[in-house]
Short mmCIF file of C-alpha atoms in Angstrom, two decimals:
data_model
loop_
_atom_site.label_atom_id
_atom_site.label_comp_id
_atom_site.label_asym_id
_atom_site.label_seq_id
_atom_site.Cartn_x
_atom_site.Cartn_y
_atom_site.Cartn_z
CA UNK A 11 90.12 217.66 -59.71
CA UNK A 12 92.40 219.81 -61.91
CA UNK A 13 93.30 218.85 -65.50
CA UNK A 14 96.93 218.19 -64.49
CA UNK A 15 95.70 215.54 -62.09
CA UNK A 16 93.61 213.94 -64.82
CA UNK A 17 96.74 213.40 -66.92
CA UNK A 18 98.34 211.51 -64.04
CA UNK A 19 95.37 209.20 -63.63
CA UNK A 20 95.56 208.29 -67.29
CA UNK A 21 98.96 206.76 -66.55
CA UNK A 22 98.46 205.25 -63.14
CA UNK A 23 94.89 205.02 -61.87
CA UNK A 24 92.82 201.98 -62.78
CA UNK A 25 90.06 203.95 -64.41
CA UNK A 26 89.52 207.69 -64.61
CA UNK A 27 86.02 208.60 -63.45
CA UNK A 28 84.15 211.47 -65.25
CA UNK A 29 82.35 212.29 -68.59
CA UNK A 30 83.65 213.13 -72.05
CA UNK A 31 82.94 216.81 -72.45
CA UNK A 32 82.21 216.46 -76.16
CA UNK A 33 80.71 213.02 -76.26
CA UNK A 34 77.56 213.60 -74.24
CA UNK A 35 75.44 210.84 -72.73
CA UNK A 36 75.53 207.38 -74.23
CA UNK A 37 72.20 205.94 -75.35
CA UNK A 38 72.82 202.25 -74.67
CA UNK A 39 73.86 200.11 -71.73
CA UNK A 40 73.75 196.41 -72.55
CA UNK A 41 72.52 196.79 -76.12
CA UNK A 42 74.63 195.10 -78.83
CA UNK A 43 77.12 197.47 -80.40
CA UNK A 44 78.63 197.07 -83.85
CA UNK A 45 82.35 197.63 -83.41
CA UNK A 46 83.35 196.47 -86.90
CA UNK A 47 84.95 199.86 -87.51
CA UNK A 48 87.08 199.55 -84.36
CA UNK A 49 89.69 196.82 -85.01
CA UNK A 50 91.74 195.47 -82.12
CA UNK A 51 94.72 197.62 -81.22
CA UNK A 52 98.21 196.34 -81.95
CA UNK A 53 98.92 196.36 -78.20
CA UNK A 54 95.93 194.14 -77.48
CA UNK A 55 97.02 191.74 -80.20
CA UNK A 56 100.50 191.71 -78.68
CA UNK A 57 99.04 190.81 -75.27
CA UNK A 58 97.03 187.97 -76.79
CA UNK A 59 100.10 186.68 -78.62
CA UNK A 60 101.97 186.66 -75.31
CA UNK A 61 99.27 185.08 -73.14
CA UNK A 62 97.92 182.56 -75.69
CA UNK A 63 101.12 181.83 -77.64
CA UNK A 64 99.56 182.98 -80.92
CA UNK A 65 100.88 184.70 -84.01
CA UNK A 66 99.42 188.09 -84.84
CA UNK A 67 97.30 186.54 -87.58
CA UNK A 68 96.02 183.87 -85.21
CA UNK A 69 95.11 186.51 -82.63
CA UNK A 70 93.18 188.53 -85.23
CA UNK A 71 91.37 185.41 -86.41
CA UNK A 72 90.50 184.34 -82.86
CA UNK A 73 88.96 187.71 -82.01
CA UNK A 74 86.90 187.57 -85.20
CA UNK A 75 85.75 184.01 -84.44
CA UNK A 76 84.81 184.95 -80.86
CA UNK A 77 82.83 187.96 -82.05
CA UNK A 78 80.92 185.75 -84.49
CA UNK A 79 80.27 183.13 -81.79
CA UNK A 80 78.99 185.77 -79.38
CA UNK A 81 76.53 187.05 -82.00
CA UNK A 82 75.46 183.52 -82.96
CA UNK A 83 74.81 182.19 -79.44
CA UNK A 84 71.27 183.58 -78.89
CA UNK A 85 70.19 182.52 -82.40
CA UNK A 86 71.50 179.00 -81.87
CA UNK A 87 69.80 178.76 -78.49
CA UNK A 88 66.47 179.69 -80.05
CA UNK A 89 67.01 177.02 -82.72
CA UNK A 90 67.63 174.38 -80.05
CA UNK A 91 64.54 175.34 -78.06
CA UNK A 92 63.86 173.15 -75.03
CA UNK A 93 66.63 170.78 -76.16
CA UNK A 94 69.28 173.46 -75.47
CA UNK A 95 71.98 172.04 -73.19
CA UNK A 96 74.35 175.01 -73.07
CA UNK A 97 77.08 176.29 -75.37
CA UNK A 98 80.77 177.15 -75.50
CA UNK A 99 83.42 178.52 -77.87
CA UNK A 100 85.93 175.96 -79.17
CA UNK A 101 89.21 177.79 -79.76
CA UNK A 102 90.60 174.86 -81.78
CA UNK A 103 87.91 175.09 -84.44
CA UNK A 104 86.91 178.72 -83.98
CA UNK A 105 83.28 177.62 -83.74
CA UNK A 106 80.44 177.88 -81.25
CA UNK A 107 79.42 174.43 -79.97
CA UNK A 108 75.83 173.93 -78.80
CA UNK A 109 74.80 170.96 -76.65
CA UNK A 110 71.40 169.49 -77.52
CA UNK A 111 69.37 166.73 -75.88
CA UNK A 112 67.38 165.93 -79.02
CA UNK A 113 69.17 164.78 -82.18
CA UNK A 114 66.26 166.14 -84.21
CA UNK A 115 67.16 169.69 -83.13
CA UNK A 116 70.81 169.36 -84.11
CA UNK A 117 70.11 170.03 -87.79
CA UNK A 118 68.36 173.31 -87.00
CA UNK A 119 71.24 174.40 -84.78
CA UNK A 120 73.81 173.53 -87.44
CA UNK A 121 71.75 175.44 -89.99
CA UNK A 122 72.07 178.48 -87.71
CA UNK A 123 75.86 178.16 -88.00
CA UNK A 124 76.93 176.32 -84.83
CA UNK A 125 78.40 172.89 -84.24
CA UNK A 126 76.45 170.48 -82.02
CA UNK A 127 77.03 167.83 -79.38
CA UNK A 128 74.36 165.40 -78.18
CA UNK A 129 74.06 165.38 -74.37
CA UNK A 130 71.81 163.82 -71.75
CA UNK A 131 70.57 166.86 -69.83
CA UNK A 132 69.13 170.21 -70.91
CA UNK A 133 70.40 173.50 -69.57
CA UNK A 134 67.12 173.87 -67.68
CA UNK A 135 67.64 170.51 -65.95
CA UNK A 136 71.24 171.32 -65.08
CA UNK A 137 70.34 174.76 -63.74
CA UNK A 138 67.68 173.14 -61.55
CA UNK A 139 70.24 170.66 -60.20
CA UNK A 140 72.67 173.47 -59.44
CA UNK A 141 69.93 175.40 -57.64
CA UNK A 142 69.37 172.38 -55.39
CA UNK A 143 73.11 172.24 -54.67
CA UNK A 144 73.10 175.98 -53.93
CA UNK A 145 70.73 175.24 -51.05
CA UNK A 146 73.28 172.93 -49.37
CA UNK A 147 75.65 174.27 -46.69
CA UNK A 148 79.16 173.97 -48.12
CA UNK A 149 82.33 173.27 -46.10
CA UNK A 150 85.48 175.30 -46.71
CA UNK A 151 87.03 172.40 -48.64
CA UNK A 152 84.46 172.85 -51.41
CA UNK A 153 85.71 175.64 -53.65
CA UNK A 154 82.84 176.20 -56.09
CA UNK A 155 80.31 174.55 -58.40
CA UNK A 156 78.92 175.37 -61.83
CA UNK A 157 76.95 173.95 -64.73
CA UNK A 158 79.29 172.56 -67.40
CA UNK A 159 77.55 172.07 -70.77
CA UNK A 160 80.45 170.07 -72.19
CA UNK A 161 80.07 167.28 -69.59
CA UNK A 162 76.31 167.83 -69.18
CA UNK A 163 76.75 167.93 -65.42
CA UNK A 164 77.28 170.21 -62.44
CA UNK A 165 81.03 170.36 -61.79
CA UNK A 166 81.85 170.53 -58.07
CA UNK A 167 85.38 171.79 -57.40
CA UNK A 168 87.02 170.68 -54.16
CA UNK A 169 90.39 171.69 -52.71
CA UNK A 170 92.75 168.83 -53.51
CA UNK A 171 94.19 168.59 -50.01
CA UNK A 172 90.70 168.31 -48.48
CA UNK A 173 89.07 165.91 -50.92
CA UNK A 174 88.98 163.12 -48.33
CA UNK A 175 87.62 165.36 -45.59
CA UNK A 176 84.38 163.92 -44.16
CA UNK A 177 82.44 167.17 -44.60
CA UNK A 178 83.58 167.47 -48.22
CA UNK A 179 82.65 163.87 -48.97
CA UNK A 180 79.25 164.39 -47.35
CA UNK A 181 78.61 167.52 -49.45
CA UNK A 182 79.56 165.70 -52.66
CA UNK A 183 77.26 162.80 -51.77
CA UNK A 184 74.32 165.16 -51.21
CA UNK A 185 75.18 167.03 -54.42
CA UNK A 186 75.01 163.78 -56.38
CA UNK A 187 71.50 163.26 -55.04
CA UNK A 188 70.55 166.66 -56.49
CA UNK A 189 71.54 165.78 -60.05
CA UNK A 190 74.41 164.77 -62.35
CA UNK A 191 77.71 165.78 -60.73
CA UNK A 192 81.34 165.68 -61.84
CA UNK A 193 83.98 166.27 -59.15
CA UNK A 194 87.18 168.15 -60.00
CA UNK A 195 90.00 169.43 -57.79
CA UNK A 196 91.54 172.87 -57.42
CA UNK A 197 94.85 173.77 -55.82
CA UNK A 198 93.56 176.32 -53.30
CA UNK A 199 90.38 177.71 -51.77
CA UNK A 200 89.07 180.97 -53.28
CA UNK A 201 89.50 184.32 -51.57
CA UNK A 202 88.49 187.88 -52.40
CA UNK A 203 91.14 190.24 -53.78
CA UNK A 204 90.75 193.29 -51.59
CA UNK A 205 93.90 194.54 -49.87
CA UNK A 206 95.01 196.77 -47.02
CA UNK A 207 96.19 200.29 -47.87
CA UNK A 208 99.50 200.22 -49.73
CA UNK A 209 101.26 202.58 -52.10
CA UNK A 210 100.16 202.48 -55.72
CA UNK A 211 97.09 203.38 -57.65
CA UNK A 212 93.88 202.69 -55.76
CA UNK A 213 90.52 203.66 -54.82
CA UNK A 214 90.17 203.45 -51.08
CA UNK A 215 87.36 202.67 -48.67
CA UNK A 216 88.67 203.02 -45.14
CA UNK A 217 91.90 201.02 -45.15
CA UNK A 218 90.84 198.79 -48.04
CA UNK A 219 92.17 199.23 -51.58
CA UNK A 220 90.20 197.96 -54.56
CA UNK A 221 89.95 198.68 -58.28
CA UNK A 222 87.34 200.46 -60.35
CA UNK A 223 85.41 198.26 -62.76
CA UNK A 224 83.49 200.19 -65.43
CA UNK A 225 82.15 203.70 -65.73
CA UNK A 226 78.38 204.10 -65.71
CA UNK A 227 76.51 207.35 -66.09
CA UNK A 228 76.77 208.91 -62.64
CA UNK A 229 79.52 206.69 -61.25
CA UNK A 230 81.27 203.33 -61.56
CA UNK A 231 80.63 199.68 -60.73
CA UNK A 232 82.93 197.54 -58.61
CA UNK A 233 82.94 194.61 -56.17
CA UNK A 234 80.52 194.52 -53.24
CA UNK A 235 83.05 193.18 -50.74
CA UNK A 236 85.07 196.39 -51.14
CA UNK A 237 82.56 198.49 -49.16
CA UNK A 238 79.03 198.79 -47.85
CA UNK A 239 76.28 201.20 -48.85
CA UNK A 240 77.00 204.72 -47.58
CA UNK A 241 80.75 204.27 -47.16
CA UNK A 242 82.90 207.04 -48.63
CA UNK A 243 85.39 206.42 -51.43
CA UNK A 244 88.69 208.19 -52.09
CA UNK A 245 90.66 208.21 -55.31
CA UNK A 246 94.34 207.44 -55.93
CA UNK A 247 95.29 210.95 -54.82
CA UNK A 248 93.27 210.81 -51.60
CA UNK A 249 90.55 213.15 -52.83
CA UNK A 250 86.89 212.27 -52.28
CA UNK A 251 85.11 210.61 -55.21
CA UNK A 252 81.70 209.74 -53.77
CA UNK A 253 79.94 207.02 -51.78
CA UNK A 254 78.77 203.45 -52.24
CA UNK A 255 75.18 203.85 -53.41
CA UNK A 256 74.45 200.12 -53.33
CA UNK A 257 76.43 197.06 -52.34
CA UNK A 258 75.77 193.32 -52.00
CA UNK A 259 78.10 190.66 -50.54
CA UNK A 260 77.96 187.71 -50.02
CA UNK A 261 75.20 186.19 -52.14
CA UNK A 262 76.30 188.64 -54.83
CA UNK A 263 79.54 190.59 -55.18
CA UNK A 264 78.67 193.88 -56.79
CA UNK A 265 78.36 197.55 -55.91
CA UNK A 266 78.25 200.96 -57.47
CA UNK A 267 79.75 204.28 -56.41
CA UNK A 268 78.49 207.73 -57.36
CA UNK A 269 80.85 210.34 -58.78
CA UNK A 270 81.09 213.89 -57.41
CA UNK A 271 83.71 216.35 -56.14
CA UNK A 272 85.11 217.17 -59.60
CA UNK A 273 85.50 213.57 -60.79
CA UNK A 274 83.79 212.33 -63.94
CA UNK A 275 83.41 209.14 -65.99
CA UNK A 276 85.01 207.95 -69.21
CA UNK A 277 84.41 204.70 -71.15
CA UNK A 278 87.97 203.47 -70.77
CA UNK A 279 89.80 200.52 -69.22
CA UNK A 280 93.43 201.33 -68.42
CA UNK A 281 96.04 199.19 -70.17
CA UNK A 282 98.85 200.07 -67.74
CA UNK A 283 101.38 200.41 -70.53
CA UNK A 284 101.00 196.71 -71.36
CA UNK A 285 98.33 197.52 -73.93
CA UNK A 286 96.84 200.82 -74.99
CA UNK A 287 93.90 202.06 -72.93
CA UNK A 288 90.82 200.18 -74.14
CA UNK A 289 87.56 201.89 -75.10
CA UNK A 290 84.36 200.23 -73.86
CA UNK A 291 81.73 199.96 -76.58
CA UNK A 292 79.13 197.64 -75.03
CA UNK A 293 78.57 194.64 -72.78
CA UNK A 294 77.77 191.68 -75.05
CA UNK A 295 78.48 188.53 -73.04
CA UNK A 296 81.38 186.40 -74.30
CA UNK A 297 80.80 182.60 -74.46
CA UNK A 298 82.62 179.94 -72.47
CA UNK A 299 86.01 179.37 -74.09
CA UNK A 300 86.45 182.96 -75.30
CA UNK A 301 89.54 184.99 -74.49
CA UNK A 302 89.19 187.65 -71.83
CA UNK A 303 91.48 190.21 -70.17
CA UNK A 304 91.52 191.86 -66.75
CA UNK A 305 92.78 195.24 -65.56
CA UNK A 306 93.50 195.82 -61.88
CA UNK A 307 95.44 198.22 -59.69
CA UNK A 308 97.88 195.60 -58.35
CA UNK A 309 98.79 193.28 -61.19
CA UNK A 310 97.62 195.50 -64.02
CA UNK A 311 96.78 193.73 -67.32
CA UNK A 312 96.47 189.95 -67.76
CA UNK A 313 94.54 187.69 -70.14
CA UNK A 314 93.08 184.18 -70.13
CA UNK A 315 89.94 182.24 -71.06
CA UNK A 316 86.35 182.08 -69.82
CA UNK A 317 86.16 178.68 -68.08
CA UNK A 318 82.61 178.51 -66.68
CA UNK A 319 79.49 180.56 -66.09
CA UNK A 320 76.84 180.63 -63.36
CA UNK A 321 79.31 179.23 -60.84
CA UNK A 322 78.65 179.40 -57.10
CA UNK A 323 81.86 180.38 -55.27
CA UNK A 324 82.23 179.36 -51.63
CA UNK A 325 84.22 182.18 -49.97
CA UNK A 326 84.89 182.11 -46.23
CA UNK A 327 82.43 185.01 -45.88
CA UNK A 328 79.67 183.03 -47.63
CA UNK A 329 78.67 181.75 -51.06
CA UNK A 330 78.36 184.08 -54.05
CA UNK A 331 76.15 182.98 -56.97
CA UNK A 332 76.10 183.47 -60.76
CA UNK A 333 79.81 184.12 -61.10
CA UNK A 334 81.99 183.57 -64.18
CA UNK A 335 85.27 181.68 -63.76
CA UNK A 336 88.38 182.49 -65.79
CA UNK A 337 91.99 181.36 -66.09
CA UNK A 338 93.19 184.95 -65.57
CA UNK A 339 95.37 185.56 -62.52
CA UNK A 340 94.79 188.31 -59.92
CA UNK A 341 96.07 189.44 -56.52
CA UNK A 342 95.03 191.54 -53.53
CA UNK A 343 93.84 195.00 -54.54
CA UNK A 344 92.61 193.84 -57.98
CA UNK A 345 89.08 193.35 -56.57
CA UNK A 346 86.42 195.27 -58.46
CA UNK A 347 88.60 195.70 -61.54
CA UNK A 348 87.57 195.32 -65.17
CA UNK A 349 87.11 192.11 -67.13
CA UNK A 350 86.81 192.92 -70.83
CA UNK A 351 86.61 190.83 -74.02
CA UNK A 352 87.62 192.82 -77.07
CA UNK A 353 85.79 196.11 -76.50
CA UNK A 354 82.89 194.53 -74.58
CA UNK A 355 82.63 194.91 -70.78
CA UNK A 356 82.18 191.52 -69.08
CA UNK A 357 82.32 191.96 -65.31
CA UNK A 358 84.10 193.10 -62.14
CA UNK A 359 86.80 191.08 -60.38
CA UNK A 360 85.58 189.26 -57.28
CA UNK A 361 88.18 186.75 -56.09
CA UNK A 362 90.04 183.58 -56.86
CA UNK A 363 93.10 181.57 -55.91
CA UNK A 364 96.77 181.75 -56.82
CA UNK A 365 98.70 184.78 -58.03
CA UNK A 366 100.28 186.27 -61.14
CA UNK A 367 103.64 184.63 -60.49
CA UNK A 368 102.48 181.03 -60.24
CA UNK A 369 99.08 181.29 -61.93
CA UNK A 370 95.58 180.63 -60.67
CA UNK A 371 91.91 181.25 -61.42
CA UNK A 372 89.71 184.30 -60.90
CA UNK A 373 85.95 184.87 -60.80
CA UNK A 374 84.03 187.96 -61.86
CA UNK A 375 80.50 189.20 -61.30
CA UNK A 376 78.88 189.76 -64.73
CA UNK A 377 78.43 193.45 -65.44
CA UNK A 378 74.98 193.19 -67.03
CA UNK A 379 73.61 191.78 -63.78
CA UNK A 380 74.96 194.83 -61.93
CA UNK A 381 73.51 197.26 -64.47
CA UNK A 382 70.10 195.60 -64.28
CA UNK A 383 70.12 195.37 -60.48
CA UNK A 384 70.71 199.10 -59.97
CA UNK A 385 69.17 200.46 -63.19
CA UNK A 386 72.51 201.81 -64.39
CA UNK A 387 73.64 202.66 -67.91
CA UNK A 388 77.12 201.63 -69.01
CA UNK A 389 79.20 204.56 -70.29
CA UNK A 390 80.25 203.53 -73.79
CA UNK A 391 82.41 205.09 -76.48
#
């Protein structure tokens, strides 16, 4: 790939693949990275003001609060010990909230800097209940299910129009036998966001267009439903990039593609002119309730909140586990694209429901799971 082509990808491709000539290899993948010297760009703050109806000062304060909550979460969990019932970020107070099953542990958690809520079930108990529900065959009218620390239950989402369906009611009844369950409704069933070949800025596998997630040393990560191991990948200009080196779907929805043929990797998520291109500095996991943004080759840049973690999503192709649900919209062709919180990589777009005109919800596969599965190292700035 010639340098003139590289300039074009900076404007229109989802993510340019290749290595900084001067930067050299990065030494960390999922290790915490201190980005205190890298304040949020004005464009990112503008996007947050637009999508969250905030002032600039409120957007700056929210990012700072979320960063503090992300750093506090593991410390607070250790303080709660076996009484830990999960945690989430409360945007109204700017604080991390930790659920505890033992009032005696609340003081230690508050001393660590978090707020507390007394709940009935521990995270371990809720995870066990969800695992039992994972083993149940789910009808198409059941959208997804996840552990919700705020309600201390497993939330089962069903498609509103099919809530009275006999198979749905039977699934919910069996789920209640597995543990504490709260039933909620969603407008539509989830679907993956791959798309047939259309004009625009893609990477292509056969006649499928998807979006690049994050650069890793030697390639990039993306969604598993976009292609199987061994399949060839072409860039926006039709030139060969590499091949799927590993891919898993359903069950999981992740993959990675090697980089060759003159392409290289950079630690950048494209802002599509909505925000400036965002440098990736690490992959610290944002808590439930935190703001998060997505970049994709169809709908470009959109932001929302983290709604749930460790959710099982019931696609028509089969269930996918350990997903994170967000209020960010997406559409066909956005699959595989980048979810990022501040300058921290979060995951790759899997699927969802709705669109970016009327709204919806989108799930992503957490990036640290992909890195660990394939032994990859995130390319960071």
